[in-house]
Amino acid sequence: MRLKFVCCLLFVVSGFLFSQNRSETREEKLEQLTKRTDIKVTEVEKDILRLEYPSGKVLYKNIGDYVPINERNITYSPTFDSTIIDLTTIDTSLYYQKYSFWQEVPISNLDFDYLRISDVNNNDKLELYGPRKFFTTPINEVEPVTVYELNNSEIFYEIFQYDTVVHIQNIYDVNRDGKEEVHFTPSILTPNEQRFYSKPTDTSLATNLDFVFNPDLPYQLDDPTLGNFDGDQQTDLVFDKASNVYIFEYNHIINNFDSVYHFQVPDPIDLGIGGYSVGDFDLDGKTDIVFSTVRGKVFVIENEGNNQYNDVWQGSVESNNAYVHTWTNDIDRNGKPEFWVLADAYYNGIGTTRITIFETNGDNSYQAVGRIDLVGIMSFYAGNMQAIDIDNDGTEEIAVCIDDNFIILEFNGRENHHTYEVYYIKQNELITEEEYQIYYGSTMNDLQNNGEYEILISIRHFKELEPNYFRARDVTKIYRTDSTTSINGDEIKPIRLKILQNYPNPFNPSTTVKFELNQMSIVSIKVFNILGKEVTTLLNKELSPGIYTINWEAKDSNGQLLPSGVYLIKLSANNETGNYTRTIKSLLLK
């Protein structure tokens, strides 16, 4: 096993900064939680807390010291690597120059969540979706979801506000008509009710209430995730309630979802479930759905045919509260995709967020191939993780938002060796007795369509407006990379190439790739299999600025139909000003 330790000295330390960044003990964290008036804390059993947040969201959190359990099913690869990053001593000044504050938008999302972003009205400008809250908004209320769009002055401005819905969940073409629906939860008082809004025209926002999905099931509905899991061109929905996972499928006849599968975690005490990672992780042409629990158990459900699913694997991580997932497409180039599980626990009283990386070691079998420990962090608010190729080199970076930290992790290992380093970190800098803020979640997106990804951190900002009288507002702060300039100060205009995710995805038998080019360039689109072998070339020619679509019939260069699996669609653009490369993942299911 290879161990990599990253420890950076903090050169300028005031008493405030030290107290902000040092690791809090279990007792300090518990005392801090019980004193808060906005969170209802109940200890349902020893060290298992039930946390009810202002939004109505309920989270179960294990705050006990991690205790190894003999029956934990963990298999480690022979080349297992571990990276340790101490966030209590890291020197953030080494990274601040990579991104700078751009602007803020007065919307956020509810606890542990982030903005949803899409170009629903097809005007080639991305919209930001989230509920709104000002200091003047009543204490336990938020305004409905509001939509902001970038104007010609590069400022986000309001273009629409919904009537009652307060939590945006997904933006997805549910009925497969080529137009995206927008999925909301209307109120913190009705967490089970899911509303889907449709577009009246191709160039409008989704403003018409299309249908309401309200499963008659106990407990709070969490983590609703949409996709095409069984390859039948019908949209599937997976979500969890307490210790249960449900899969429903959209039915055109009733314009709603039908139940097709239910799985209950064997241990009824495992009240909390989180996830999901979705993909073909064991490379057998079948969709795998990964999720995990408050006690660190990890489960894989696999599709076995039309509306047929089985639980095929159970493992675990050496941590608790395993609620956060993402997946990468063969980050170490050994021919296997990975799924990532983020969890946290106290180890000898020190809070640590532990990310465990899994890949297949056989059909319906997985092993841990890497681990990243972020020392000093036990999060009770922000918690999400995103895999995204920030620098367009074909290898994803991992953006993590936990507690009061936003971190980008960069792979610096090699084949079968998972080691990582900090590419960027931003820590919450506003924590005083009179004013403080809490990170809710983050996302990254190319908001300006220039090939560079902005960081969007959603925040709840508290301020003491009168003595002992705090009010809150919600805001998302956006950070972007500094503009590239030449030696004489003239701005270099880069190639700007916007490529959308292929649609449909997963697909069978064909899919379409849409992209936009801002300069005359030689454009190449090639398809590779999961092993990195070139399958076919879809395009290789000089193109003028404009919007283009390319259709792929899932055939190789010899015209032969390809088997089910993950395929990489790589788009490159080159001219005298530089080059641009972007890769998207597609899943062929037959």
XYZ file of C-alpha atoms in Angstrom:
590
model
C 0.000 0.000 0.000
C 1.303 3.424 -0.921
C 0.679 6.353 1.411
C 0.931 9.947 0.320
C 0.732 12.715 2.950
C 0.057 16.322 2.003
C 0.600 18.868 4.779
C 0.948 22.583 4.072
C 1.948 25.158 6.711
C -0.296 28.139 7.335
C 2.140 31.027 7.551
C -0.209 33.771 8.742
C -2.389 32.592 11.612
C -4.555 34.810 13.741
C -6.491 33.509 16.706
C -9.682 33.672 14.665
C -8.301 31.849 11.671
C -6.807 29.146 13.828
C -10.086 28.484 15.581
C -11.827 28.485 12.214
C -9.611 25.865 10.603
C -8.677 23.576 13.470
C -10.498 20.272 13.822
C -13.396 20.338 16.267
C -13.748 17.446 18.682
C -16.877 15.325 18.802
C -17.928 16.978 22.079
C -17.417 20.492 20.684
C -19.385 19.677 17.546
C -22.247 18.127 19.521
C -22.385 21.134 21.874
C -22.361 23.466 18.872
C -25.251 21.591 17.259
C -27.423 21.426 20.373
C -27.090 25.200 20.878
C -28.372 25.998 17.404
C -31.968 27.115 17.193
C -32.371 26.402 13.470
C -31.593 22.669 13.702
C -33.647 20.217 15.742
C -31.257 17.599 17.136
C -32.470 14.250 18.495
C -30.190 11.377 19.535
C -32.179 8.358 18.301
C -29.584 5.936 19.654
C -26.045 6.227 20.931
C -24.060 8.516 18.602
C -26.789 8.477 15.907
C -28.314 11.938 15.597
C -31.498 12.848 13.785
C -31.004 16.360 12.387
C -34.008 18.292 11.106
C -33.040 21.409 9.144
C -35.086 24.584 8.493
C -36.034 23.302 5.034
C -37.635 20.227 6.608
C -34.858 17.952 5.421
C -34.002 15.153 7.850
C -30.489 13.737 8.027
C -29.171 10.927 10.195
C -25.571 11.429 11.288
C -23.253 9.060 13.136
C -20.957 11.203 15.287
C -19.286 8.398 17.217
C -15.651 7.447 16.800
C -15.301 5.028 13.902
C -15.189 1.444 15.168
C -13.977 -1.269 12.752
C -16.609 -3.948 12.245
C -15.445 -7.486 11.557
C -18.175 -8.248 9.053
C -17.336 -5.258 6.851
C -16.842 -6.603 3.352
C -13.888 -4.610 2.030
C -11.516 -5.906 -0.617
C -8.436 -3.806 -1.341
C -6.529 -3.961 -4.606
C -2.861 -5.041 -4.355
C -1.838 -1.541 -5.466
C -4.186 0.344 -3.110
C -3.037 3.936 -2.511
C -3.939 6.464 0.164
C -3.587 10.253 0.080
C -3.885 12.358 3.255
C -4.614 16.097 3.070
C -4.715 18.024 6.350
C -7.214 20.857 5.927
C -6.404 22.313 9.353
C -2.898 23.365 8.253
C -3.193 23.841 4.508
C -1.873 27.158 3.157
C -4.769 28.462 1.060
C -2.627 31.352 -0.233
C -0.934 28.873 -2.581
C -4.156 28.504 -4.565
C -6.135 31.751 -4.408
C -4.699 33.156 -7.661
C -6.328 30.445 -9.796
C -9.855 31.802 -9.359
C -11.222 35.223 -8.492
C -14.668 36.426 -7.452
C -16.833 37.340 -10.444
C -20.361 38.056 -9.212
C -23.092 36.794 -6.939
C -26.652 35.774 -7.751
C -29.367 36.076 -5.063
C -30.499 32.447 -5.281
C -29.299 29.234 -3.684
C -30.894 25.840 -3.087
C -32.040 24.079 0.038
C -29.764 22.325 2.530
C -26.923 20.231 1.040
C -27.783 21.277 -2.478
C -26.635 23.514 -5.325
C -28.081 25.392 -8.291
C -29.390 23.562 -11.327
C -28.091 24.865 -14.656
C -29.346 24.325 -18.206
C -30.330 26.075 -21.431
C -33.998 25.131 -21.301
C -35.197 27.895 -23.647
C -32.552 27.038 -26.280
C -31.152 30.555 -26.684
C -27.547 29.412 -26.127
C -27.450 31.097 -22.711
C -27.408 28.987 -19.577
C -30.033 29.617 -16.909
C -29.473 29.313 -13.155
C -32.342 27.862 -11.077
C -32.804 28.146 -7.310
C -35.071 29.505 -4.556
C -34.527 33.030 -3.278
C -34.240 34.447 0.226
C -33.386 37.985 1.333
C -32.712 39.402 4.792
C -36.278 40.748 4.682
C -37.833 37.350 3.869
C -39.696 35.832 6.870
C -37.372 33.682 8.976
C -38.628 30.204 8.073
C -39.577 30.973 4.485
C -37.959 31.225 1.064
C -39.264 32.692 -2.175
C -40.098 30.261 -5.002
C -37.484 29.076 -7.464
C -36.281 31.977 -9.607
C -34.484 31.774 -12.953
C -31.488 33.973 -13.818
C -29.740 34.291 -17.176
C -26.549 36.000 -18.350
C -27.144 39.216 -20.310
C -24.890 40.883 -22.889
C -23.098 42.760 -20.096
C -22.188 39.400 -18.508
C -24.440 40.011 -15.518
C -26.995 37.445 -14.349
C -30.484 38.953 -14.194
C -33.909 37.587 -13.288
C -36.027 36.324 -16.181
C -38.731 34.283 -14.416
C -40.047 33.227 -11.019
C -42.243 30.182 -10.386
C -45.366 30.457 -8.254
C -44.924 28.099 -5.286
C -42.142 25.548 -5.862
C -39.136 26.043 -3.556
C -36.703 23.208 -4.323
C -35.413 22.380 -7.789
C -34.393 18.752 -8.225
C -33.673 17.931 -11.890
C -33.776 19.231 -15.448
C -34.368 16.285 -17.787
C -36.361 15.267 -20.868
C -38.695 12.922 -19.006
C -41.162 12.094 -21.794
C -38.505 11.908 -24.535
C -40.088 14.543 -26.762
C -36.845 16.471 -27.245
C -37.802 19.180 -24.711
C -36.547 19.283 -21.145
C -38.904 19.140 -18.183
C -38.006 20.819 -14.889
C -38.563 18.843 -11.689
C -39.399 20.554 -8.367
C -40.488 19.862 -4.820
C -43.172 22.490 -4.122
C -42.841 22.998 -0.370
C -40.880 21.966 2.697
C -44.235 20.811 4.080
C -44.780 18.363 1.186
C -41.386 16.667 0.641
C -42.964 13.691 -1.155
C -44.781 15.674 -3.838
C -42.752 16.010 -7.038
C -43.923 18.455 -9.715
C -42.808 18.326 -13.331
C -43.139 21.417 -15.540
C -43.007 21.294 -19.351
C -42.244 23.783 -22.138
C -45.147 25.221 -24.135
C -42.769 25.911 -27.070
C -39.259 24.925 -28.126
C -37.859 28.338 -27.182
C -39.661 28.905 -23.883
C -38.877 28.032 -20.298
C -40.692 25.103 -18.684
C -43.624 27.030 -17.201
C -46.591 24.645 -17.573
C -47.359 22.170 -14.785
C -47.345 18.844 -16.646
C -47.886 16.229 -13.932
C -47.456 15.586 -10.209
C -45.734 12.472 -8.863
C -46.657 11.777 -5.240
C -45.844 8.199 -4.187
C -47.966 6.983 -1.296
C -44.993 5.801 0.724
C -43.834 6.613 4.267
C -40.873 8.836 5.113
C -39.172 11.700 3.295
C -38.298 11.316 -0.403
C -34.582 11.970 -1.008
C -32.049 12.028 -3.852
C -34.433 11.690 -6.844
C -32.226 10.757 -9.805
C -33.429 10.428 -13.413
C -31.953 8.347 -16.232
C -32.558 5.471 -18.629
C -31.415 2.508 -16.572
C -32.852 -0.415 -18.557
C -32.264 0.825 -22.118
C -35.931 0.835 -23.173
C -36.031 4.580 -23.988
C -38.346 5.229 -21.025
C -37.152 7.543 -18.254
C -36.438 5.852 -14.941
C -36.443 7.468 -11.498
C -34.544 6.172 -8.453
C -34.949 7.668 -4.986
C -34.684 6.663 -1.340
C -36.899 6.874 1.712
C -35.302 6.037 5.066
C -33.739 2.569 4.532
C -35.554 1.873 1.240
C -34.609 2.413 -2.403
C -37.322 2.641 -5.062
C -37.165 2.630 -8.861
C -40.091 3.947 -10.909
C -40.467 4.243 -14.702
C -42.255 6.943 -16.678
C -45.436 5.720 -18.392
C -46.605 7.788 -21.392
C -50.159 6.467 -21.108
C -50.769 7.849 -17.623
C -48.191 10.666 -17.966
C -46.648 9.659 -14.640
C -44.335 7.127 -13.021
C -45.084 3.448 -12.298
C -43.342 1.465 -9.565
C -41.005 -1.272 -10.852
C -38.559 -2.127 -8.016
C -38.071 -1.834 -4.259
C -35.005 -2.675 -2.165
C -34.715 -2.456 1.611
C -31.352 -2.288 3.343
C -31.014 -5.505 5.404
C -30.119 -3.639 8.609
C -33.279 -1.742 9.647
C -31.185 0.510 11.899
C -29.449 1.893 8.779
C -31.989 4.702 8.525
C -30.018 6.944 6.178
C -29.257 6.232 2.510
C -27.429 8.477 0.030
C -26.180 8.434 -3.523
C -26.258 7.754 -6.421
C -23.544 6.701 -8.875
C -25.048 5.351 -12.111
C -23.084 3.605 -14.878
C -21.799 0.275 -16.133
C -19.062 -0.134 -13.533
C -18.303 -3.836 -14.103
C -18.313 -3.469 -17.911
C -20.978 -6.102 -18.584
C -23.301 -3.848 -20.592
C -25.781 -3.463 -17.713
C -26.523 -0.334 -15.711
C -25.314 -0.360 -12.101
C -26.786 1.903 -9.409
C -24.576 2.498 -6.366
C -25.675 3.927 -3.005
C -24.550 3.719 0.612
C -25.701 4.263 4.198
C -25.174 6.076 7.489
C -23.168 3.081 8.778
C -20.863 3.007 5.764
C -22.358 0.072 3.883
C -22.236 0.225 0.071
C -24.727 -1.495 -2.244
C -24.922 -2.060 -6.002
C -28.205 -2.726 -7.796
C -27.911 -3.921 -11.413
C -30.443 -3.844 -14.221
C -31.164 -7.355 -15.536
C -33.643 -6.475 -18.284
C -36.754 -4.415 -18.890
C -37.883 -3.192 -15.448
C -35.876 -5.959 -13.760
C -33.271 -5.206 -11.080
C -31.267 -7.209 -8.557
C -29.017 -6.301 -5.665
C -25.741 -7.860 -6.817
C -23.046 -6.577 -4.450
C -22.625 -5.342 -0.910
C -19.451 -3.808 0.491
C -18.521 -0.999 2.824
C -16.149 1.842 3.551
C -14.113 2.397 6.698
C -16.208 5.360 7.740
C -19.761 6.470 8.545
C -22.308 8.757 6.863
C -21.550 7.563 3.325
C -24.029 9.855 1.595
C -22.088 11.465 -1.272
C -21.254 9.838 -4.617
C -19.795 10.523 -8.034
C -18.135 8.480 -10.766
C -15.222 8.844 -13.150
C -14.509 7.313 -16.513
C -11.226 5.441 -15.987
C -9.228 8.219 -14.358
C -6.074 6.055 -14.100
C -6.344 4.706 -17.675
C -6.463 1.009 -16.747
C -9.647 0.358 -18.719
C -12.081 0.471 -15.781
C -14.446 3.247 -14.664
C -14.546 4.158 -10.979
C -17.241 5.097 -8.487
C -16.441 7.321 -5.521
C -18.000 7.225 -2.051
C -17.536 10.175 0.332
C -18.146 9.544 4.027
C -17.017 11.022 7.330
C -16.389 9.973 10.919
C -14.321 10.748 13.978
C -11.056 8.844 14.319
C -9.658 9.146 17.848
C -11.681 12.321 18.208
C -10.484 13.915 14.942
C -13.133 14.548 12.302
C -12.094 13.223 8.889
C -13.845 13.090 5.537
C -12.836 9.900 3.753
C -13.300 9.360 0.015
C -12.996 5.736 -1.134
C -12.530 4.922 -4.826
C -13.856 1.607 -6.159
C -13.501 -0.254 -9.444
C -14.477 -3.700 -10.647
C -12.393 -6.830 -10.063
C -14.866 -9.156 -11.777
C -18.516 -9.455 -12.772
C -20.660 -7.892 -10.025
C -17.589 -7.538 -7.817
C -15.672 -4.443 -6.706
C -12.579 -3.505 -4.731
C -11.193 -0.332 -3.175
C -8.332 1.016 -5.287
C -7.694 4.345 -3.588
C -8.565 6.559 -0.668
C -8.333 10.271 0.105
C -8.529 11.479 3.711
C -9.429 15.140 4.241
C -8.375 15.591 7.862
C -10.209 18.034 10.111
C -13.646 17.954 8.475
C -16.919 16.502 9.763
C -19.649 18.193 7.762
C -23.169 18.969 8.936
C -24.129 21.152 5.984
C -22.498 21.135 2.554
C -21.801 17.752 1.035
C -21.568 17.119 -2.684
C -18.970 15.885 -5.163
C -18.646 16.400 -8.934
C -16.325 14.807 -11.489
C -15.479 17.244 -14.285
C -12.586 17.724 -16.716
C -11.696 21.274 -15.746
C -8.505 21.668 -17.778
C -9.771 19.735 -20.848
C -6.914 17.218 -20.778
C -9.162 14.153 -20.939
C -8.798 13.354 -17.219
C -11.447 14.424 -14.746
C -10.831 16.466 -11.640
C -12.983 16.033 -8.530
C -14.727 19.089 -7.077
C -15.772 18.558 -3.456
C -17.842 20.879 -1.256
C -17.865 19.800 2.396
C -18.560 21.853 5.499
C -16.839 25.223 4.919
C -14.476 24.015 2.186
C -14.551 23.865 -1.603
C -11.714 21.703 -2.955
C -10.642 20.560 -6.413
C -8.589 17.349 -6.373
C -6.305 16.490 -9.280
C -5.096 13.004 -10.190
C -1.286 12.741 -10.165
C -0.914 8.966 -10.117
C -0.503 6.451 -12.896
C -2.154 3.264 -14.129
C -3.466 1.262 -11.148
C -2.126 3.860 -8.703
C -4.576 6.414 -7.318
C -2.818 9.411 -5.771
C -4.146 12.964 -5.721
C -3.156 16.508 -4.873
C -4.997 19.759 -4.209
C -5.508 21.761 -7.408
C -7.531 24.493 -5.706
C -9.123 25.185 -2.337
C -11.410 27.922 -1.061
C -12.402 28.043 2.591
C -15.247 29.978 4.156
C -13.747 33.272 5.311
C -16.808 34.848 6.931
C -17.257 33.551 10.479
C -17.608 36.217 13.180
C -19.952 36.697 16.127
C -21.994 39.284 14.194
C -21.947 37.723 10.737
C -21.290 34.285 9.308
C -22.139 32.105 6.348
C -22.647 28.396 5.692
C -21.769 26.536 2.497
C -24.758 24.575 1.165
C -23.194 23.012 -1.920
C -21.356 23.764 -5.144
C -21.237 23.037 -8.831
C -18.961 23.921 -11.744
C -20.112 24.854 -15.227
C -18.902 26.669 -18.330
C -21.273 29.607 -17.921
C -19.689 31.769 -20.647
C -19.231 28.987 -23.212
C -15.510 29.747 -23.454
C -14.102 26.372 -22.439
C -13.391 27.488 -18.862
C -15.384 26.320 -15.860
C -16.688 28.686 -13.222
C -17.196 27.714 -9.570
C -20.649 28.338 -8.067
C -20.847 28.035 -4.265
C -24.331 28.257 -2.755
C -24.389 29.918 0.659
C -26.722 30.880 3.486
C -25.508 34.203 4.905
C -26.483 35.179 8.479
C -26.160 38.722 9.824
C -26.993 40.332 13.161
C -29.182 43.237 12.038
C -30.071 44.163 15.622
C -28.555 42.981 18.926
C -29.197 39.216 19.215
C -31.433 39.357 16.128
C -30.046 37.437 13.156
C -31.595 37.276 9.694
C -30.507 35.216 6.722
C -30.275 35.519 2.978
C -29.377 32.976 0.297
C -26.789 33.706 -2.353
C -24.562 31.890 -4.828
C -21.083 33.311 -5.290
C -19.430 32.709 -8.654
C -15.667 32.516 -9.172
C -13.872 32.338 -12.499
C -10.353 31.943 -13.787
C -8.420 35.113 -14.576
C -8.502 36.243 -18.219
C -5.526 35.257 -20.347
C -3.617 38.246 -21.749
C -0.665 38.581 -24.065
C 2.657 40.279 -23.200
C 1.481 43.669 -24.482
C -1.786 43.390 -22.583
C -4.038 42.595 -25.532
C -6.606 39.959 -24.748
C -6.129 36.675 -26.564
C -9.443 35.423 -27.898
C -9.472 31.666 -27.292
C -11.296 29.066 -29.284
C -14.718 28.775 -27.697
C -16.398 25.483 -28.326
C -19.518 24.430 -26.493
C -20.349 20.735 -26.661
C -23.551 19.418 -25.121
C -24.031 15.963 -23.650
C -25.071 13.556 -26.378
C -28.795 12.904 -26.528
C -30.274 10.484 -25.741
C -27.849 9.045 -23.183
C -27.936 6.121 -22.532
C -28.880 5.384 -26.143
C -29.882 2.615 -28.548
C -29.334 2.572 -31.469
C -28.292 6.168 -32.258
C -27.377 9.377 -30.487
C -26.772 13.005 -31.460
C -23.889 15.296 -30.515
C -24.483 19.056 -30.665
C -21.698 21.645 -30.493
C -21.105 25.348 -31.109
C -17.914 26.915 -32.529
C -16.909 30.593 -32.292
C -13.915 30.585 -34.700
C -12.927 28.994 -37.986
C -11.223 25.784 -36.841
C -10.346 22.260 -37.858
C -12.759 20.111 -35.862
C -12.308 16.426 -35.137
C -14.821 14.153 -33.397
C -13.613 10.656 -32.547
C -15.144 7.833 -30.526
C -13.099 5.609 -28.202
C -14.049 2.536 -26.200
C -13.433 2.205 -22.473
C -9.934 0.811 -23.144
C -8.945 3.942 -25.055
C -9.004 2.268 -28.487
C -10.316 4.458 -31.297
C -13.603 3.080 -32.627
C -14.519 5.549 -35.362
C -14.145 9.124 -36.575
C -17.395 11.053 -36.888
C -15.934 14.295 -38.243
C -12.596 15.725 -39.372
C -12.889 18.962 -41.344
C -12.555 22.738 -41.178
C -15.725 24.455 -39.991
C -16.921 28.042 -39.856
C -18.374 29.518 -36.652
C -21.827 28.132 -35.973
C -23.927 25.406 -34.364
C -23.592 21.813 -35.613
C -25.154 18.418 -34.910
C -23.604 15.026 -35.653
C -25.485 11.721 -35.486
C -23.769 8.466 -34.508
C -25.404 5.106 -35.247
C -23.259 3.146 -32.718
C -21.132 1.599 -35.471
C -17.361 1.323 -35.780
C -15.265 2.568 -38.705
C -16.085 -0.633 -40.630
C -19.827 -0.169 -40.246
C -20.159 -2.943 -37.659
C -22.620 -2.526 -34.792
C -20.910 -2.058 -31.444
C -21.690 -3.924 -28.205
C -23.188 -2.290 -25.134
C -20.788 -0.283 -23.009
C -19.298 3.105 -22.213
C -17.891 5.075 -25.159
C -15.933 8.330 -25.072
C -16.766 10.992 -27.652
C -13.743 13.290 -28.001
C -14.093 16.627 -29.778
C -11.025 18.688 -30.728
C -10.786 22.116 -32.383
C -7.525 23.651 -33.639
C -6.432 26.869 -35.347
C -3.603 29.405 -35.140
C -4.819 30.779 -31.769
C -4.629 27.434 -30.001
C -6.509 24.211 -29.500
C -9.414 22.919 -27.458
C -10.324 19.370 -26.458
C -13.396 18.086 -24.670
C -14.560 14.542 -23.973
C -18.049 13.402 -23.027
C -19.160 9.971 -21.851
C -21.944 8.038 -23.557
C -23.556 4.737 -22.615
C -24.829 2.304 -25.270
C -27.417 -0.095 -23.848
C -29.009 -2.828 -25.940
